[in-house]
Amino acid sequence: MDEITDEIALRWALRDIIARRHRFLRVSEAKIQRLRELQWVEDRDGEVEVTEAGRQALG
């Protein structure tokens, strides 16, 4: 993926996680790992949760 497409895909993955659609749409583990690296998501009680930094990334 090119950089812009990757950024768009990560933001859509964040939206899917916030809306709990990631369980059905299967956000890839690679995307979730990249979101963790950016500190946009974290694991809480066995669930992937969007952090404040992740919410700010969405604007």
mmCIF file of N, CA and C in Angstrom:
data_model
loop_
_atom_site.group_PDB
_atom_site.id
_atom_site.type_symbol
_atom_site.label_atom_id
_atom_site.label_comp_id
_atom_site.label_asym_id
_atom_site.label_seq_id
_atom_site.Cartn_x
_atom_site.Cartn_y
_atom_site.Cartn_z
ATOM 1 N N MET A 1 0.837 -1.194 0.000
ATOM 2 C CA MET A 1 0.000 0.000 0.000
ATOM 3 C C MET A 1 0.870 1.241 0.000
ATOM 4 N N ASP A 2 0.399 2.237 -0.696
ATOM 5 C CA ASP A 2 1.150 3.474 -0.613
ATOM 6 C C ASP A 2 0.764 4.186 0.690
ATOM 7 N N GLU A 3 1.514 5.166 1.040
ATOM 8 C CA GLU A 3 1.376 5.821 2.342
ATOM 9 C C GLU A 3 -0.012 6.423 2.576
ATOM 10 N N ILE A 4 -0.550 7.114 1.586
ATOM 11 C CA ILE A 4 -1.859 7.753 1.746
ATOM 12 C C ILE A 4 -2.953 6.691 1.887
ATOM 13 N N THR A 5 -2.916 5.671 1.053
ATOM 14 C CA THR A 5 -3.904 4.600 1.129
ATOM 15 C C THR A 5 -3.828 3.887 2.465
ATOM 16 N N ASP A 6 -2.625 3.687 2.965
ATOM 17 C CA ASP A 6 -2.431 3.046 4.254
ATOM 18 C C ASP A 6 -3.039 3.887 5.373
ATOM 19 N N GLU A 7 -2.815 5.183 5.352
ATOM 20 C CA GLU A 7 -3.382 6.074 6.379
ATOM 21 C C GLU A 7 -4.910 6.050 6.350
ATOM 22 N N ILE A 8 -5.480 6.051 5.157
ATOM 23 C CA ILE A 8 -6.939 5.987 5.027
ATOM 24 C C ILE A 8 -7.457 4.671 5.588
ATOM 25 N N ALA A 9 -6.806 3.576 5.243
ATOM 26 C CA ALA A 9 -7.225 2.254 5.723
ATOM 27 C C ALA A 9 -7.138 2.169 7.244
ATOM 28 N N LEU A 10 -6.106 2.759 7.834
ATOM 29 C CA LEU A 10 -5.974 2.734 9.293
ATOM 30 C C LEU A 10 -7.081 3.536 9.957
ATOM 31 N N ARG A 11 -7.444 4.655 9.383
ATOM 32 C CA ARG A 11 -8.532 5.461 9.952
ATOM 33 C C ARG A 11 -9.876 4.746 9.833
ATOM 34 N N TRP A 12 -10.097 4.050 8.723
ATOM 35 C CA TRP A 12 -11.329 3.268 8.601
ATOM 36 C C TRP A 12 -11.324 2.129 9.609
ATOM 37 N N ALA A 13 -10.174 1.519 9.840
ATOM 38 C CA ALA A 13 -10.085 0.460 10.845
ATOM 39 C C ALA A 13 -10.432 1.016 12.221
ATOM 40 N N LEU A 14 -9.970 2.224 12.535
ATOM 41 C CA LEU A 14 -10.325 2.858 13.811
ATOM 42 C C LEU A 14 -11.838 3.032 13.914
ATOM 43 N N ARG A 15 -12.452 3.509 12.850
ATOM 44 C CA ARG A 15 -13.918 3.686 12.854
ATOM 45 C C ARG A 15 -14.623 2.349 13.068
ATOM 46 N N ASP A 16 -14.114 1.306 12.433
ATOM 47 C CA ASP A 16 -14.704 -0.027 12.603
ATOM 48 C C ASP A 16 -14.560 -0.516 14.037
ATOM 49 N N ILE A 17 -13.431 -0.237 14.659
ATOM 50 C CA ILE A 17 -13.213 -0.650 16.049
ATOM 51 C C ILE A 17 -14.147 0.125 16.976
ATOM 52 N N ILE A 18 -14.265 1.425 16.780
ATOM 53 C CA ILE A 18 -15.155 2.243 17.607
ATOM 54 C C ILE A 18 -16.594 1.728 17.504
ATOM 55 N N ALA A 19 -17.034 1.384 16.298
ATOM 56 C CA ALA A 19 -18.403 0.931 16.073
ATOM 57 C C ALA A 19 -18.578 -0.568 16.340
ATOM 58 N N ARG A 20 -17.514 -1.226 16.755
ATOM 59 C CA ARG A 20 -17.514 -2.668 17.028
ATOM 60 C C ARG A 20 -17.800 -3.514 15.786
ATOM 61 N N ARG A 21 -17.549 -2.939 14.599
ATOM 62 C CA ARG A 21 -17.721 -3.688 13.355
ATOM 63 C C ARG A 21 -16.512 -4.566 13.061
ATOM 64 N N HIS A 22 -15.392 -4.322 13.749
ATOM 65 C CA HIS A 22 -14.170 -5.065 13.439
ATOM 66 C C HIS A 22 -14.329 -6.562 13.678
ATOM 67 N N ARG A 23 -15.279 -6.940 14.511
ATOM 68 C CA ARG A 23 -15.522 -8.367 14.755
ATOM 69 C C ARG A 23 -16.100 -9.044 13.514
ATOM 70 N N PHE A 24 -16.900 -8.310 12.751
ATOM 71 C CA PHE A 24 -17.555 -8.869 11.581
ATOM 72 C C PHE A 24 -16.782 -8.594 10.298
ATOM 73 N N LEU A 25 -16.136 -7.442 10.234
ATOM 74 C CA LEU A 25 -15.410 -7.058 9.032
ATOM 75 C C LEU A 25 -13.975 -7.558 9.022
ATOM 76 N N ARG A 26 -13.554 -8.108 10.134
ATOM 77 C CA ARG A 26 -12.212 -8.693 10.246
ATOM 78 C C ARG A 26 -11.098 -7.721 9.859
ATOM 79 N N VAL A 27 -10.876 -6.757 10.709
ATOM 80 C CA VAL A 27 -9.717 -5.876 10.542
ATOM 81 C C VAL A 27 -8.483 -6.758 10.684
ATOM 82 N N SER A 28 -7.579 -6.655 9.753
ATOM 83 C CA SER A 28 -6.413 -7.546 9.750
ATOM 84 C C SER A 28 -5.550 -7.320 10.992
ATOM 85 N N GLU A 29 -4.893 -8.384 11.391
ATOM 86 C CA GLU A 29 -3.986 -8.301 12.543
ATOM 87 C C GLU A 29 -2.847 -7.329 12.251
ATOM 88 N N ALA A 30 -2.424 -7.255 10.988
ATOM 89 C CA ALA A 30 -1.357 -6.319 10.614
ATOM 90 C C ALA A 30 -1.799 -4.876 10.855
ATOM 91 N N LYS A 31 -3.049 -4.550 10.515
ATOM 92 C CA LYS A 31 -3.552 -3.199 10.756
ATOM 93 C C LYS A 31 -3.677 -2.924 12.250
ATOM 94 N N ILE A 32 -4.191 -3.903 12.985
ATOM 95 C CA ILE A 32 -4.319 -3.716 14.434
ATOM 96 C C ILE A 32 -2.941 -3.528 15.060
ATOM 97 N N GLN A 33 -1.962 -4.292 14.611
ATOM 98 C CA GLN A 33 -0.608 -4.145 15.141
ATOM 99 C C GLN A 33 -0.053 -2.758 14.820
ATOM 100 N N ARG A 34 -0.284 -2.273 13.616
ATOM 101 C CA ARG A 34 0.187 -0.925 13.245
ATOM 102 C C ARG A 34 -0.506 0.133 14.101
ATOM 103 N N LEU A 35 -1.803 -0.048 14.360
ATOM 104 C CA LEU A 35 -2.531 0.881 15.233
ATOM 105 C C LEU A 35 -1.959 0.856 16.652
ATOM 106 N N ARG A 36 -1.554 -0.325 17.116
ATOM 107 C CA ARG A 36 -0.900 -0.416 18.440
ATOM 108 C C ARG A 36 0.419 0.341 18.445
ATOM 109 N N GLU A 37 1.198 0.174 17.382
ATOM 110 C CA GLU A 37 2.486 0.864 17.281
ATOM 111 C C GLU A 37 2.301 2.377 17.322
ATOM 112 N N LEU A 38 1.249 2.859 16.690
ATOM 113 C CA LEU A 38 0.950 4.294 16.687
ATOM 114 C C LEU A 38 0.307 4.742 18.000
ATOM 115 N N GLN A 39 0.009 3.780 18.856
ATOM 116 C CA GLN A 39 -0.674 4.003 20.135
ATOM 117 C C GLN A 39 -2.075 4.572 19.929
ATOM 118 N N TRP A 40 -2.710 4.162 18.833
ATOM 119 C CA TRP A 40 -4.077 4.573 18.534
ATOM 120 C C TRP A 40 -5.070 3.583 19.107
ATOM 121 N N VAL A 41 -4.620 2.351 19.399
ATOM 122 C CA VAL A 41 -5.455 1.364 20.079
ATOM 123 C C VAL A 41 -4.623 0.682 21.149
ATOM 124 N N GLU A 42 -5.347 0.068 22.088
ATOM 125 C CA GLU A 42 -4.713 -0.739 23.116
ATOM 126 C C GLU A 42 -5.664 -1.864 23.477
ATOM 127 N N ASP A 43 -5.132 -2.874 24.120
ATOM 128 C CA ASP A 43 -5.952 -3.993 24.576
ATOM 129 C C ASP A 43 -6.396 -3.735 26.005
ATOM 130 N N ARG A 44 -7.708 -3.827 26.213
ATOM 131 C CA ARG A 44 -8.278 -3.688 27.555
ATOM 132 C C ARG A 44 -9.275 -4.805 27.758
ATOM 133 N N ASP A 45 -9.059 -5.593 28.789
ATOM 134 C CA ASP A 45 -9.976 -6.690 29.116
ATOM 135 C C ASP A 45 -10.240 -7.600 27.917
ATOM 136 N N GLY A 46 -9.202 -7.871 27.142
ATOM 137 C CA GLY A 46 -9.320 -8.770 26.007
ATOM 138 C C GLY A 46 -9.953 -8.165 24.772
ATOM 139 N N GLU A 47 -10.216 -6.876 24.780
ATOM 140 C CA GLU A 47 -10.823 -6.183 23.651
ATOM 141 C C GLU A 47 -9.870 -5.110 23.132
ATOM 142 N N VAL A 48 -9.960 -4.835 21.857
ATOM 143 C CA VAL A 48 -9.195 -3.748 21.259
ATOM 144 C C VAL A 48 -10.007 -2.476 21.454
ATOM 145 N N GLU A 49 -9.404 -1.463 22.067
ATOM 146 C CA GLU A 49 -10.078 -0.194 22.345
ATOM 147 C C GLU A 49 -9.281 0.949 21.732
ATOM 148 N N VAL A 50 -9.973 1.917 21.208
ATOM 149 C CA VAL A 50 -9.326 3.093 20.641
ATOM 150 C C VAL A 50 -8.919 4.030 21.770
ATOM 151 N N THR A 51 -7.699 4.518 21.707
ATOM 152 C CA THR A 51 -7.185 5.443 22.721
ATOM 153 C C THR A 51 -7.592 6.868 22.378
ATOM 154 N N GLU A 52 -7.310 7.778 23.286
ATOM 155 C CA GLU A 52 -7.578 9.183 23.023
ATOM 156 C C GLU A 52 -6.775 9.658 21.807
ATOM 157 N N ALA A 53 -5.536 9.190 21.683
ATOM 158 C CA ALA A 53 -4.717 9.552 20.525
ATOM 159 C C ALA A 53 -5.358 9.069 19.228
ATOM 160 N N GLY A 54 -5.957 7.889 19.269
ATOM 161 C CA GLY A 54 -6.647 7.354 18.102
ATOM 162 C C GLY A 54 -7.858 8.198 17.735
ATOM 163 N N ARG A 55 -8.602 8.633 18.739
ATOM 164 C CA ARG A 55 -9.769 9.485 18.490
ATOM 165 C C ARG A 55 -9.328 10.837 17.916
ATOM 166 N N GLN A 56 -8.220 11.345 18.407
ATOM 167 C CA GLN A 56 -7.719 12.620 17.876
ATOM 168 C C GLN A 56 -7.248 12.457 16.425
ATOM 169 N N ALA A 57 -6.725 11.296 16.087
ATOM 170 C CA ALA A 57 -6.276 11.044 14.716
ATOM 171 C C ALA A 57 -7.443 11.098 13.738
ATOM 172 N N LEU A 58 -8.631 10.791 14.222
ATOM 173 C CA LEU A 58 -9.818 10.851 13.365
ATOM 174 C C LEU A 58 -10.312 12.283 13.175
ATOM 175 N N GLY A 59 -9.847 13.157 14.056
ATOM 176 C CA GLY A 59 -10.195 14.563 13.920
ATOM 177 C C GLY A 59 -11.454 14.860 14.582
#
